[in-house]
Amino acid sequence: MSQRLLVIGGDAGGMAAASVARRRSPDLEIVALEQGRYTSYSACGIPYVLGGDVFSLDQLVARTPQQFRDRFRIDVRTGHRAMAIDLDKRSVEVHNLAQDRTYKLGFDLLHIATGAKPRRPPIPGIDGSQVYGVQTLEDAAPLLEEAKSGRCRNVVVVGGGYIGLELAEAFIKREAMVTVIERGAEVMGRLDPDMGALVSAGMRKHGITVHTAEAVNAIEPGTVTTTQRTVPADIVVLGLGVEPNSALAAEAGIATGVQGAIAVDRRQRTSVDGVWAAGDCCQSRFIVTGEPVYVALGTVANKQGRIAGINIAGGYATFPGVVGTAITKLCALEVGRTGVTEKEAKRAGFEYVVAKIESTTRAGYYPGAGTITVKLLVERVSGRVLGGQVIGPEGTAKRIDVLATAITAGMTADDVVYLDLSYAPPFSPVWDPVQEAARRASGLLEARG
Ligand SMILES: Cc1cc2nc3c(=O)[nH]c(=O)nc-3n(C[C@H](O)[C@H](O)[C@H](O)COP(=O)(O)OP(=O)(O)OC[C@H]3O[C@@H](n4cnc5c(N)ncnc54)[C@H](O)[C@@H]3O)c2cc1C
């Protein structure tokens, strides 16, 4: 008799594993449970639908449940929520939401990909009906209605994480008055504050009000009260980051690690034999320090899902880890980060030099050239690149990929300086900005000896 693989979660981490397992293991019975209506969707595209750049949420679906059933012979059950996992009996309690019926489903192999959920710290009023956290397409639908209706004139974004900022831009495009309130020194806590300040300035230029070093005390219908002021708020959008949706696994006795994310090894195996996990619900290994880390990104979820699928099907594959590479576009700015920030470098005990330069995205004389800021952290004695951040206009963000590659490969600043990167005036100066930053870092290392 064939074995049954049960997948919980129908997006990147779940369906990547299910489809890879199907390709490699034609006899496997695969059942995928998804509590929502959609499978394999791009939550990353939600801000662009809300802002009107992309027409509809349906366009964000890469593969529908029916396509998985027809092409992959995967028994996708949408509107079915996994309620509890019984590891001794190898079964999951499932709630069919439409029929309000609960049943048990046995498994031989289990893959958990339950994703993440927006953080909701205990701020009075945070669970109000006018407060929106966005993780899935279902979450986005009511917010899209609000955005289209033109009813919400005043939008307050609580927290300056990248999702909140992308949603802030979307509402500015819908001609709302948008206020971002961030408790930290600057928005985008995954950047150093000096780089985050450039993002705040860019957003203010676009008409978004940004208050930093200010905490939200209470949310009430119509207003948000901070440590400094009361701001009108027809709706409130959460931008406080996400936390792993790992309670189902934890309650079953599966080990969790950093920030409560499911602990996995390099093959995406959990602490329990025959149980895998991938994506935003689980942790990764941070290549720079070798320590476990929680990074909730679509890039990681897809790769981890693929690794899990290969192993589930009896193959052998390992996930090398992450360097924390992320990019975003905020108003006229592109932002990228990889590796460690200064705060993270200090915490990890690295001694480092910082090179921060301004250059141009194209040759200075070429039309459309704009100022790009590159910040590079390089380990003092070894010269190894530890981290990088880039901010500038169009043509900036994807430059972070050179630095991500350098960090992954353990390259030094000198290695980056002499990389044979491409050049033509419409694309870069003759020394690409990341190489100019590496040259500066190299000089600082020499000066310090
Ligand atoms: C607005 C926004 C913008 C983003 N932009 C980017 C970006 O630009 N780049 C990037 O790399 N990443 C981005 N991300 C992050 C990216 O979307 C996630 O990392 C990715 O979706 C994670 O995939 P996942 O499958 O692990 O989890 P999810 O996408 O969260 O999917 C988990 C699924 O499991 C289902 N589920 C949960 N519990 C149960 C249960 N008990 N039973 C049944 N089903 C369950 C959920 O309904 C959900 O569909 C963005 C996210 C958001 C919200």
XYZ file of C-alpha atoms and ligand atoms in Angstrom:
502
model
C 0.000 0.000 0.000
C 1.263 3.510 -0.804
C 2.287 5.866 1.962
C 0.285 9.014 2.697
C 2.027 12.393 2.914
C -0.094 14.961 4.708
C 0.836 18.607 4.101
C -0.498 21.362 6.361
C -0.426 24.791 4.653
C -1.105 25.433 0.970
C 1.377 28.171 0.086
C 5.090 28.271 -0.762
C 6.564 26.082 1.972
C 3.799 23.484 1.687
C 3.076 23.213 -2.024
C 6.734 23.419 -3.101
C 7.351 20.319 -0.973
C 4.173 18.592 -2.169
C 4.894 19.117 -5.876
C 8.577 18.117 -5.620
C 7.605 15.003 -3.646
C 4.979 14.143 -6.267
C 7.480 14.450 -9.173
C 9.955 12.172 -7.412
C 7.511 9.748 -5.887
C 4.611 8.940 -8.247
C 3.079 6.383 -5.868
C 2.863 8.631 -2.824
C -0.678 9.604 -1.776
C -0.549 13.339 -1.057
C -3.219 15.294 0.826
C -2.751 19.041 1.390
C -4.843 20.956 3.928
C -5.318 24.707 3.487
C -7.666 26.661 5.714
C -8.126 29.443 3.138
C -9.420 29.432 -0.453
C -6.105 29.844 -2.233
C -2.977 27.796 -2.833
C 0.486 28.902 -3.999
C -0.133 32.617 -3.916
C 2.242 35.547 -3.764
C 1.542 37.466 -0.568
C 4.500 39.579 -1.719
C 2.254 41.046 -4.422
C -0.492 42.213 -2.026
C 0.829 45.796 -1.614
C 0.814 46.235 -5.392
C -2.815 45.120 -5.680
C -3.766 47.427 -2.805
C -1.929 50.293 -4.481
C -3.600 49.598 -7.850
C -0.451 48.596 -9.813
C -1.750 45.029 -10.160
C -5.402 44.542 -11.045
C -6.631 41.802 -8.722
C -5.685 39.431 -5.904
C -6.494 36.470 -8.201
C -3.504 37.440 -10.368
C -1.248 36.602 -7.425
C -2.166 32.914 -7.527
C 0.572 30.863 -9.177
C -1.331 27.538 -9.033
C -4.945 26.962 -8.085
C -6.149 24.024 -5.974
C -7.707 22.503 -9.111
C -4.380 22.716 -11.000
C -2.696 20.839 -8.155
C -5.434 18.197 -8.280
C -5.335 17.803 -12.075
C -1.615 18.125 -12.816
C -0.025 16.824 -9.627
C -2.637 14.396 -8.302
C -2.541 16.175 -4.964
C -5.760 15.972 -2.935
C -5.936 19.667 -1.996
C -8.586 20.398 0.614
C -9.190 24.137 0.881
C -11.334 25.400 3.728
C -9.903 22.603 5.881
C -8.009 23.580 9.011
C -5.640 21.266 10.908
C -6.687 21.579 14.563
C -4.327 19.173 16.347
C -1.585 16.669 15.549
C -1.465 13.322 17.350
C 2.077 12.052 16.866
C 1.456 8.721 18.638
C -1.550 7.840 16.488
C 0.024 9.516 13.412
C -3.159 11.457 12.690
C -4.378 15.035 12.384
C -7.719 16.390 13.524
C -9.189 18.395 10.647
C -12.034 20.892 10.677
C -14.002 21.272 7.448
C -14.931 24.935 7.827
C -17.793 25.021 5.286
C -19.551 21.996 6.777
C -18.480 22.726 10.360
C -17.448 19.069 10.613
C -14.368 17.593 12.278
C -12.653 14.377 11.193
C -9.356 12.539 11.719
C -6.880 11.956 8.924
C -3.982 9.525 9.309
C -0.515 10.092 7.859
C 2.714 8.188 7.324
C 4.682 11.359 6.590
C 3.796 14.862 7.744
C 4.976 18.196 6.345
C 4.156 21.359 8.311
C 4.112 24.689 6.455
C 1.723 26.811 8.470
C 3.561 30.071 7.767
C 3.589 33.140 9.971
C 1.152 35.665 11.387
C 1.451 39.423 11.950
C 2.726 40.304 15.429
C 0.041 41.710 17.716
C 1.648 42.918 20.949
C -0.714 43.634 23.874
C -1.645 47.197 22.873
C -5.188 48.084 24.043
C -7.529 47.939 21.038
C -5.181 45.993 18.755
C -7.861 43.365 18.102
C -10.424 45.946 16.931
C -12.249 45.299 13.659
C -10.587 48.346 12.045
C -7.085 46.897 12.719
C -5.662 44.865 9.826
C -2.732 42.460 9.792
C -1.898 41.062 6.370
C -0.377 37.642 5.730
C -2.670 35.827 3.298
C -4.848 36.811 0.340
C -7.903 36.383 2.588
C -6.430 38.973 4.956
C -5.882 41.334 2.023
C -9.422 41.144 0.592
C -11.188 43.366 3.184
C -8.286 45.817 3.130
C -8.580 46.029 -0.657
C -12.282 46.848 -0.256
C -11.327 49.657 2.132
C -8.635 50.944 -0.242
C -11.002 50.957 -3.229
C -13.952 52.433 -1.350
C -12.187 55.732 -0.729
C -13.889 55.710 2.705
C -10.697 55.542 4.718
C -9.152 58.971 4.532
C -6.797 58.426 7.462
C -4.641 55.321 7.637
C -2.218 54.660 10.478
C 0.506 52.055 10.089
C 1.727 50.783 13.450
C 5.366 49.716 13.143
C 7.937 50.443 10.469
C 8.609 46.925 9.178
C 8.882 46.534 5.407
C 5.366 45.088 5.012
C 3.838 48.040 6.864
C 5.839 50.494 4.771
C 4.837 48.806 1.498
C 1.204 49.033 2.629
C 1.718 52.702 3.593
C 2.827 53.430 0.036
C -0.198 51.538 -1.332
C -2.598 53.763 0.623
C -0.789 56.936 -0.470
C -1.454 55.790 -4.036
C -5.133 55.538 -3.056
C -4.892 59.181 -1.918
C -5.318 58.510 1.807
C -3.474 60.443 4.526
C -0.958 57.930 5.863
C 0.922 58.070 9.173
C 3.591 55.536 10.157
C 4.392 55.218 13.864
C 7.619 53.446 14.783
C 8.859 52.871 18.327
C 12.517 52.438 17.331
C 14.989 55.131 16.348
C 14.186 54.607 12.670
C 11.920 52.603 10.373
C 13.088 49.240 9.042
C 14.740 47.729 12.079
C 16.543 45.217 9.865
C 18.700 48.135 8.629
C 21.112 50.225 10.656
C 19.356 53.411 11.879
C 21.548 55.657 9.682
C 20.248 53.769 6.635
C 16.700 53.582 8.011
C 16.767 57.389 8.284
C 17.195 57.600 4.494
C 14.069 55.466 4.101
C 12.066 57.702 6.488
C 13.221 60.779 4.556
C 12.231 59.191 1.235
C 8.768 58.310 2.535
C 8.203 61.781 3.981
C 9.097 63.240 0.588
C 6.188 61.243 -0.813
C 3.729 62.710 1.642
C 3.764 59.923 4.254
C 3.965 61.196 7.829
C 6.597 59.197 9.710
C 6.917 59.460 13.498
C 9.899 57.590 14.965
C 10.947 56.972 18.575
C 7.238 57.032 19.427
C 5.233 54.124 20.828
C 1.536 53.420 20.351
C -0.336 53.402 23.662
C -3.860 52.613 22.496
C -5.986 52.041 19.434
C -9.605 53.141 19.489
C -12.239 53.390 16.762
C -11.218 56.535 14.832
C -7.913 57.245 16.593
C -4.491 55.970 17.574
C -2.877 57.421 20.676
C 0.908 57.430 20.982
C 3.330 58.588 23.647
C 3.294 62.000 21.908
C -0.048 62.589 20.178
C -3.455 61.353 19.033
C -3.733 60.627 15.315
C -7.014 60.199 13.389
C -7.294 56.647 12.046
C -10.174 55.267 9.985
C -8.161 52.072 9.689
C -4.991 50.760 11.301
C -2.517 48.496 9.504
C 0.019 46.403 11.401
C 3.670 46.641 10.386
C 5.275 45.095 13.454
C 6.794 42.085 11.728
C 5.612 38.493 11.905
C 5.934 35.554 14.235
C 5.935 31.852 13.332
C 2.594 30.096 13.232
C 4.017 27.152 15.118
C 1.523 26.506 17.933
C 0.050 23.437 16.199
C 3.497 21.815 16.026
C 4.567 22.947 19.500
C 1.353 21.661 21.119
C 2.016 18.254 19.520
C 5.446 18.154 21.169
C 7.598 19.054 18.152
C 10.663 21.038 19.257
C 10.778 24.778 18.599
C 13.742 27.132 18.651
C 14.447 30.782 17.799
C 11.409 33.013 18.402
C 9.275 29.883 18.774
C 9.899 28.759 15.189
C 9.916 25.005 14.506
C 13.447 23.654 14.887
C 14.652 21.828 11.762
C 17.923 20.296 10.646
C 19.580 20.941 7.292
C 17.255 18.405 5.608
C 14.169 20.222 7.005
C 13.499 17.354 9.436
C 11.859 18.305 12.714
C 12.627 16.685 16.067
C 10.087 13.927 15.247
C 10.848 11.142 12.814
C 8.869 11.429 9.562
C 7.796 15.019 10.248
C 9.205 17.883 8.167
C 8.683 21.648 8.174
C 9.468 24.531 5.806
C 8.879 28.249 5.365
C 7.791 30.992 7.738
C 6.816 28.523 10.487
C 10.364 27.272 10.955
C 13.883 28.494 11.570
C 16.954 28.583 9.311
C 20.691 28.597 9.860
C 22.414 31.978 9.564
C 25.471 31.415 7.397
C 27.392 34.409 8.836
C 27.374 33.107 12.408
C 26.320 29.483 11.972
C 23.526 30.057 14.510
C 19.806 29.381 14.113
C 17.826 32.373 12.885
C 14.223 33.229 12.064
C 13.813 34.797 8.620
C 10.286 34.886 7.154
C 10.662 35.365 3.415
C 9.174 33.828 0.306
C 12.655 33.173 -1.097
C 13.490 30.965 1.873
C 10.081 29.241 2.049
C 10.265 28.068 -1.573
C 13.793 26.706 -1.192
C 13.135 24.986 2.113
C 9.949 23.474 0.657
C 11.919 22.077 -2.268
C 14.549 20.566 0.057
C 11.830 19.020 2.231
C 10.093 17.569 -0.846
C 13.275 15.888 -2.087
C 13.941 14.324 1.319
C 10.321 13.299 1.863
C 10.485 11.425 -1.440
C 13.524 9.494 -0.231
C 16.179 11.677 -1.870
C 18.980 13.580 -0.199
C 19.228 17.385 -0.150
C 20.387 19.935 2.395
C 19.480 23.588 2.830
C 22.679 25.606 3.240
C 21.092 28.423 5.271
C 20.480 32.102 4.705
C 22.390 35.358 4.829
C 19.202 37.388 5.417
C 18.981 38.998 1.999
C 15.906 41.147 1.415
C 14.881 43.956 -0.895
C 11.925 46.268 -1.182
C 10.736 49.291 -3.134
C 9.373 52.151 -1.070
C 8.072 55.164 -2.998
C 11.014 56.317 -5.147
C 13.576 54.311 -3.178
C 14.890 50.800 -3.542
C 16.300 49.208 -0.399
C 18.421 46.082 0.053
C 20.098 44.375 2.980
C 22.136 41.219 3.552
C 24.300 39.689 6.285
C 24.643 41.474 9.608
C 23.850 45.038 10.640
C 26.142 46.825 13.090
C 23.894 45.848 16.009
C 23.933 42.207 14.924
C 27.698 42.259 14.320
C 28.288 43.587 17.845
C 25.954 41.028 19.365
C 27.809 38.241 17.538
C 31.140 39.587 18.814
C 32.622 40.548 15.435
C 35.277 43.252 15.170
C 34.567 45.110 11.973
C 35.108 48.236 9.914
C 32.300 50.169 8.241
C 32.612 51.633 4.766
C 29.776 53.897 3.707
C 29.891 55.561 0.306
C 27.682 57.515 -2.043
C 27.920 56.812 -5.737
C 25.556 56.823 -8.701
C 23.315 54.121 -10.125
C 24.535 54.895 -13.669
C 27.579 56.788 -14.983
C 27.290 60.268 -13.458
C 26.803 61.915 -16.859
C 24.181 59.427 -18.079
C 20.523 60.578 -17.946
C 18.659 59.177 -14.951
C 21.734 58.625 -12.765
C 20.719 58.892 -9.086
C 22.535 58.779 -5.768
C 23.010 55.316 -4.263
C 24.272 54.813 -0.700
C 26.148 51.596 0.056
C 27.142 50.512 3.549
C 29.477 47.593 4.005
C 30.595 45.800 7.150
C 33.884 43.927 6.882
C 35.544 41.783 9.542
C 38.682 43.452 10.866
C 41.494 40.931 10.638
C 40.142 38.551 7.982
C 38.701 41.187 5.637
C 35.614 38.957 5.183
C 32.436 40.749 4.110
C 29.871 40.457 6.921
C 26.997 42.647 5.836
C 25.750 45.164 3.323
C 22.931 47.654 2.883
C 22.010 49.662 -0.222
C 19.526 52.496 -0.690
C 18.848 54.532 -3.803
C 16.617 54.998 -6.844
C 15.757 52.464 -9.542
C 18.743 50.243 -10.277
C 19.799 49.972 -6.621
C 18.149 46.989 -4.946
C 19.439 44.031 -6.940
C 23.038 45.185 -6.340
C 22.653 43.594 -2.905
C 22.829 40.199 -4.626
C 26.540 40.692 -5.338
C 27.121 41.238 -1.630
C 24.878 38.294 -0.681
C 26.958 36.092 -2.964
C 30.188 37.474 -1.521
C 29.046 36.786 2.050
C 27.863 33.282 1.196
C 31.156 32.487 -0.502
C 33.191 33.929 2.399
C 34.791 36.530 0.122
C 36.903 39.407 1.421
C 36.516 43.084 0.575
C 39.514 42.742 -1.754
C 37.854 39.828 -3.545
C 34.841 42.083 -4.194
C 37.034 44.976 -5.399
C 38.540 42.829 -8.149
C 35.408 40.888 -9.161
C 34.952 41.107 -12.908
C 31.558 42.841 -12.732
C 29.923 44.315 -15.801
C 29.951 47.998 -16.762
C 28.353 50.298 -19.339
C 27.269 53.916 -18.657
C 23.472 53.236 -18.612
C 23.979 50.664 -15.805
C 26.792 51.811 -13.492
C 29.923 53.871 -13.062
C 33.098 52.026 -14.096
C 33.601 51.028 -10.444
C 30.255 49.591 -9.450
C 29.014 51.197 -6.175
C 29.411 47.910 -4.268
C 33.023 47.692 -5.457
C 33.642 51.285 -4.480
C 32.384 50.483 -0.979
C 34.602 47.387 -0.874
C 37.587 49.514 -1.961
C 36.872 51.947 0.859
C 36.636 49.063 3.356
C 39.875 47.614 2.068
C 41.600 50.987 2.600
C 40.246 51.191 6.156
C 41.571 47.709 6.923
C 45.038 48.659 5.621
C 45.053 51.902 7.614
C 44.172 50.019 10.816
C 46.668 47.226 10.098
C 2.461 41.900 2.287
C 3.617 40.942 2.200
C 4.677 41.223 1.372
C 5.748 40.318 1.279
N 6.790 40.606 0.446
C 7.800 39.726 0.315
C 8.854 39.968 -0.609
O 8.854 40.979 -1.308
N 9.852 39.045 -0.689
C 9.859 37.902 0.061
O 10.794 37.078 -0.084
N 8.861 37.646 0.945
C 7.842 38.516 1.083
N 6.812 38.241 1.953
C 6.877 37.029 2.791
C 6.345 35.820 2.044
O 5.058 36.066 1.572
C 6.337 34.634 3.008
O 7.638 34.436 3.457
C 5.827 33.365 2.350
O 4.499 33.510 1.965
C 5.961 32.199 3.314
O 5.369 31.063 2.771
P 4.862 29.912 3.731
O 4.265 28.866 2.852
O 5.904 29.529 4.669
O 3.744 30.596 4.640
P 2.381 31.328 4.255
O 2.473 32.041 2.978
O 1.973 32.099 5.475
O 1.369 30.129 4.047
C 0.958 29.315 5.109
C -0.414 28.772 4.745
O -0.803 27.829 5.728
C -2.181 27.983 5.980
N -2.411 27.462 7.335
C -1.883 27.926 8.484
N -2.300 27.160 9.517
C -3.090 26.198 8.989
C -3.806 25.111 9.557
N -3.793 24.866 10.880
N -4.525 24.315 8.733
C -4.561 24.550 7.391
N -3.907 25.579 6.811
C -3.175 26.382 7.608
C -2.414 29.482 5.861
O -3.769 29.752 5.561
C -1.479 29.850 4.718
O -2.138 29.813 3.462
C 5.727 39.124 2.057
C 4.652 38.855 2.902
C 3.592 39.737 2.974
C 2.437 39.427 3.882
